[in-house]
Each structure stands twice: as structure tokens, then as C-alpha cells.
PDB file of C-alpha atoms and ligand atoms in Angstrom:
ATOM      1  CA  MET O   1      54.601 151.760 129.174  1.00 61.00           C
ATOM      2  CA  SER O   2      53.870 149.578 126.134  1.00 68.00           C
ATOM      3  CA  LYS O   3      54.523 150.938 122.700  1.00 81.00           C
ATOM      4  CA  LEU O   4      51.441 151.376 120.497  1.00 85.00           C
ATOM      5  CA  LEU O   5      51.396 149.565 117.153  1.00 85.00           C
ATOM      6  CA  GLY O   6      51.347 151.571 113.973  1.00 88.00           C
ATOM      7  CA  TRP O   7      48.222 151.091 111.851  1.00 86.00           C
ATOM      8  CA  ARG O   8      50.053 148.775 109.416  1.00 87.00           C
ATOM      9  CA  LYS O   9      50.747 146.293 112.237  1.00 86.00           C
ATOM     10  CA  ILE O  10      47.213 146.138 113.627  1.00 82.00           C
ATOM     11  CA  PRO O  11      45.548 142.815 112.639  1.00 79.00           C
ATOM     12  CA  ILE O  12      42.694 143.130 110.166  1.00 80.00           C
ATOM     13  CA  GLY O  13      39.339 142.562 111.831  1.00 81.00           C
ATOM     14  CA  THR O  14      35.600 142.802 111.297  1.00 78.00           C
ATOM     15  CA  ILE O  15      35.676 141.221 107.878  1.00 79.00           C
ATOM     16  CA  ILE O  16      32.602 139.399 106.630  1.00 77.00           C
ATOM     17  CA  LEU O  17      33.900 136.765 104.257  1.00 78.00           C
ATOM     18  CA  GLU O  18      30.564 135.582 102.925  1.00 81.00           C
ATOM     19  CA  ALA O  19      27.045 136.969 102.772  1.00 83.00           C
ATOM     20  CA  GLY O  20      24.498 135.496 105.147  1.00 80.00           C
ATOM     21  CA  SER O  21      27.083 134.281 107.657  1.00 78.00           C
ATOM     22  CA  THR O  22      25.086 135.617 110.644  1.00 81.00           C
ATOM     23  CA  PHE O  23      22.368 133.086 109.815  1.00 84.00           C
ATOM     24  CA  GLU O  24      24.538 130.555 111.675  1.00 86.00           C
ATOM     25  CA  VAL O  25      24.502 132.600 114.895  1.00 88.00           C
ATOM     26  CA  ARG O  26      22.040 131.239 117.456  1.00 92.00           C
ATOM     27  CA  THR O  27      20.610 134.619 118.500  1.00 92.00           C
ATOM     28  CA  GLY O  28      17.676 132.839 120.137  1.00 94.00           C
ATOM     29  CA  ASP O  29      19.976 132.143 123.089  1.00 93.00           C
ATOM     30  CA  TRP O  30      19.730 135.835 124.070  1.00 91.00           C
ATOM     31  CA  ARG O  31      16.001 135.553 124.739  1.00 95.00           C
ATOM     32  CA  THR O  32      14.386 135.761 128.188  1.00 96.00           C
ATOM     33  CA  PHE O  33      10.789 135.712 126.919  1.00 97.00           C
ATOM     34  CA  LYS O  34       9.551 133.876 123.860  1.00 97.00           C
ATOM     35  CA  PRO O  35       6.541 134.529 121.642  1.00 98.00           C
ATOM     36  CA  VAL O  36       3.948 131.784 121.359  1.00 98.00           C
ATOM     37  CA  ILE O  37       1.288 131.858 118.633  1.00 98.00           C
ATOM     38  CA  ASP O  38      -2.270 130.774 119.359  1.00 98.00           C
ATOM     39  CA  HIS O  39      -3.049 129.216 115.970  1.00 97.00           C
ATOM     40  CA  ASN O  40      -6.765 129.245 116.720  1.00 98.00           C
ATOM     41  CA  LYS O  41      -6.723 133.043 116.990  1.00 98.00           C
ATOM     42  CA  CYS O  42      -4.208 133.751 114.205  1.00 98.00           C
ATOM     43  CA  THR O  43      -5.900 135.085 111.063  1.00 98.00           C
ATOM     44  CA  ARG O  44      -2.661 134.661 109.043  1.00 97.00           C
ATOM     45  CA  CYS O  45      -2.598 138.358 108.155  1.00 97.00           C
ATOM     46  CA  GLY O  46       1.221 138.300 107.974  1.00 97.00           C
ATOM     47  CA  LEU O  47       1.783 141.535 109.939  1.00 98.00           C
ATOM     48  CA  CYS O  48       4.123 139.891 112.442  1.00 98.00           C
ATOM     49  CA  TYR O  49       6.222 138.600 109.535  1.00 98.00           C
ATOM     50  CA  TYR O  50       6.721 142.120 108.177  1.00 97.00           C
ATOM     51  CA  TYR O  51       7.413 143.745 111.543  1.00 98.00           C
ATOM     52  CA  CYS O  52       9.813 141.183 113.052  1.00 97.00           C
ATOM     53  CA  PRO O  53      13.242 142.863 113.013  1.00 95.00           C
ATOM     54  CA  ASP O  54      15.015 139.514 112.927  1.00 92.00           C
ATOM     55  CA  GLY O  55      13.101 137.736 110.197  1.00 94.00           C
ATOM     56  CA  SER O  56      12.111 135.131 112.765  1.00 97.00           C
ATOM     57  CA  ILE O  57       8.515 134.673 111.692  1.00 98.00           C
ATOM     58  CA  THR O  58       8.114 131.964 109.084  1.00 97.00           C
ATOM     59  CA  LEU O  59       5.226 131.695 106.681  1.00 97.00           C
ATOM     60  CA  GLU O  60       3.985 128.625 104.896  1.00 97.00           C
ATOM     61  CA  VAL O  61       2.383 129.786 101.655  1.00 97.00           C
ATOM     62  CA  LYS O  62       0.226 127.716  99.319  1.00 97.00           C
ATOM     63  CA  ASP O  63      -1.391 129.022  96.134  1.00 96.00           C
ATOM     64  CA  GLY O  64      -0.371 132.568  97.088  1.00 95.00           C
ATOM     65  CA  LYS O  65      -2.073 132.403 100.502  1.00 96.00           C
ATOM     66  CA  ILE O  66      -0.536 132.163 103.958  1.00 97.00           C
ATOM     67  CA  VAL O  67      -1.608 128.840 105.425  1.00 97.00           C
ATOM     68  CA  LYS O  68       0.615 128.761 108.530  1.00 97.00           C
ATOM     69  CA  VAL O  69       2.597 131.213 110.612  1.00 98.00           C
ATOM     70  CA  ASP O  70       5.380 130.031 112.921  1.00 98.00           C
ATOM     71  CA  ILE O  71       8.357 131.276 114.863  1.00 98.00           C
ATOM     72  CA  ASP O  72      11.981 130.453 114.213  1.00 97.00           C
ATOM     73  CA  TYR O  73      13.179 130.097 117.805  1.00 97.00           C
ATOM     74  CA  TYR O  74      16.772 129.581 116.670  1.00 96.00           C
ATOM     75  CA  HIS O  75      16.944 133.277 115.748  1.00 96.00           C
ATOM     76  CA  CYS O  76      14.066 135.000 117.615  1.00 97.00           C
ATOM     77  CA  LYS O  77      15.552 137.374 120.228  1.00 96.00           C
ATOM     78  CA  GLY O  78      12.292 137.848 122.137  1.00 97.00           C
ATOM     79  CA  CYS O  79      11.810 141.564 121.465  1.00 97.00           C
ATOM     80  CA  ALA O  80       7.978 141.231 121.616  1.00 98.00           C
ATOM     81  CA  ILE O  81       7.316 143.467 118.615  1.00 98.00           C
ATOM     82  CA  CYS O  82       5.189 140.684 117.114  1.00 98.00           C
ATOM     83  CA  GLU O  83       3.081 140.509 120.265  1.00 98.00           C
ATOM     84  CA  GLY O  84       2.432 144.238 120.103  1.00 98.00           C
ATOM     85  CA  ILE O  85       1.634 144.341 116.391  1.00 98.00           C
ATOM     86  CA  CYS O  86      -0.734 141.357 116.185  1.00 98.00           C
ATOM     87  CA  PRO O  87      -4.222 142.813 115.632  1.00 98.00           C
ATOM     88  CA  VAL O  88      -6.027 139.831 117.187  1.00 98.00           C
ATOM     89  CA  LYS O  89      -3.655 139.253 120.149  1.00 98.00           C
ATOM     90  CA  ALA O  90      -2.714 135.806 118.908  1.00 98.00           C
ATOM     91  CA  ILE O  91       0.877 136.141 120.171  1.00 98.00           C
ATOM     92  CA  THR O  92       1.780 135.978 123.853  1.00 98.00           C
ATOM     93  CA  MET O  93       5.240 136.362 125.362  1.00 98.00           C
ATOM     94  CA  VAL O  94       6.007 133.636 127.889  1.00 98.00           C
ATOM     95  CA  GLU O  95       9.049 133.279 130.092  1.00 97.00           C
ATOM     96  CA  GLU O  96      11.809 131.229 128.473  1.00 92.00           C
ATOM     97  CA  VAL O  97      12.649 128.064 130.369  1.00 86.00           C
ATOM     98  CA  LYS O  98      16.034 126.485 129.557  1.00 73.00           C
TER      99      LYS O  98
HETATM  100  S1  LIG K 101       9.801 138.355 119.578  1.00 87.41           S
HETATM  101 FE1  LIG K 101      10.809 139.833 118.197  1.00 87.41          FE
HETATM  102  S2  LIG K 101      12.408 138.614 117.191  1.00 87.41           S
HETATM  103 FE2  LIG K 101      10.968 137.146 118.080  1.00 87.41          FE
HETATM  104  S3  LIG K 101       9.508 136.665 116.454  1.00 87.41           S
HETATM  105 FE3  LIG K 101       8.641 138.357 117.676  1.00 87.41          FE
HETATM  106  S4  LIG K 101       9.271 140.223 116.610  1.00 87.41           S
HETATM  107 FE4  LIG K 101      10.587 138.552 115.887  1.00 87.41          FE
HETATM  108  S1  LIG K 102       0.066 139.258 113.274  1.00 87.41           S
HETATM  109 FE1  LIG K 102      -1.139 137.846 114.534  1.00 87.41          FE
HETATM  110  S2  LIG K 102      -2.883 137.284 113.240  1.00 87.41           S
HETATM  111 FE2  LIG K 102      -1.341 138.180 111.913  1.00 87.41          FE
HETATM  112  S3  LIG K 102      -0.153 136.437 111.147  1.00 87.41           S
HETATM  113 FE3  LIG K 102       0.914 137.194 112.963  1.00 87.41          FE
HETATM  114  S4  LIG K 102       0.112 135.960 114.658  1.00 87.41           S
HETATM  115 FE4  LIG K 102      -1.302 135.708 112.947  1.00 87.41          FE
END
């Protein structure tokens, strides 16, 4: 039977050395379905931006107005919250093909 280490000998783990380090993690690789925006239907209301739990909706803003809404596929995990929240059904989840 192996001897358990005392707490002083256990290596230090789970330390975040700098803020924002998870930005580097390609969480989009976890996705099985991806959201696609129909830009002809999108009214640029911004709701999907506020509801996305991963901050994966990007907004292009000019003169204080949203002029374009897009998806950051590097980070989007495919949860489909944006599809459900869009009031004009401009977002559709499609199967991810890799
Ligand atoms: S599918 Fe989920 S993670 Fe991806 S953009 Fe929509 S709300 Fe965000
Ligand atoms: S919720 Fe729908 S209509 Fe509103 S910005 Fe997002 S995609 Fe466009």
C-alpha cells in the first residue's frame, strides 16, 4: 500500500497566472452543432450577444448602432441559447462538419 503524501508535499495546482488566459482555449472544438446567422433576417437587436454564456457573439458597432452580428466559432460551444433567444429566428443550429 502506497503512503499518502502530507499536504505540504502535494504539488500546487489550479493556479491561474494571468487574467484572460482561457481566451486561448479553443472551446469551439467541443461543438457538435453550430449556430449560423441569416443576416437577411437579423434585425441586429443584440439579444444573442447578451444571452450567449461564452461571449461568442461579436458585434460590429458604428456611431453607437449595431451594424453587424457574427459568431466567434473559435470559442462558441454550440449550446443553442442564441437560437432559442432570437426573436426573429435568424439563428439556426446546423450539424458541425469537421
Ligand atoms: S451556440 Fe451558445 S456559445 Fe455559441 S454563440 Fe450561441 S449562445 Fe453562444
Ligand atoms: S438575437 Fe437574432 S435578430 Fe437579434 S442580433 Fe441576434 S441574430 Fe440578430
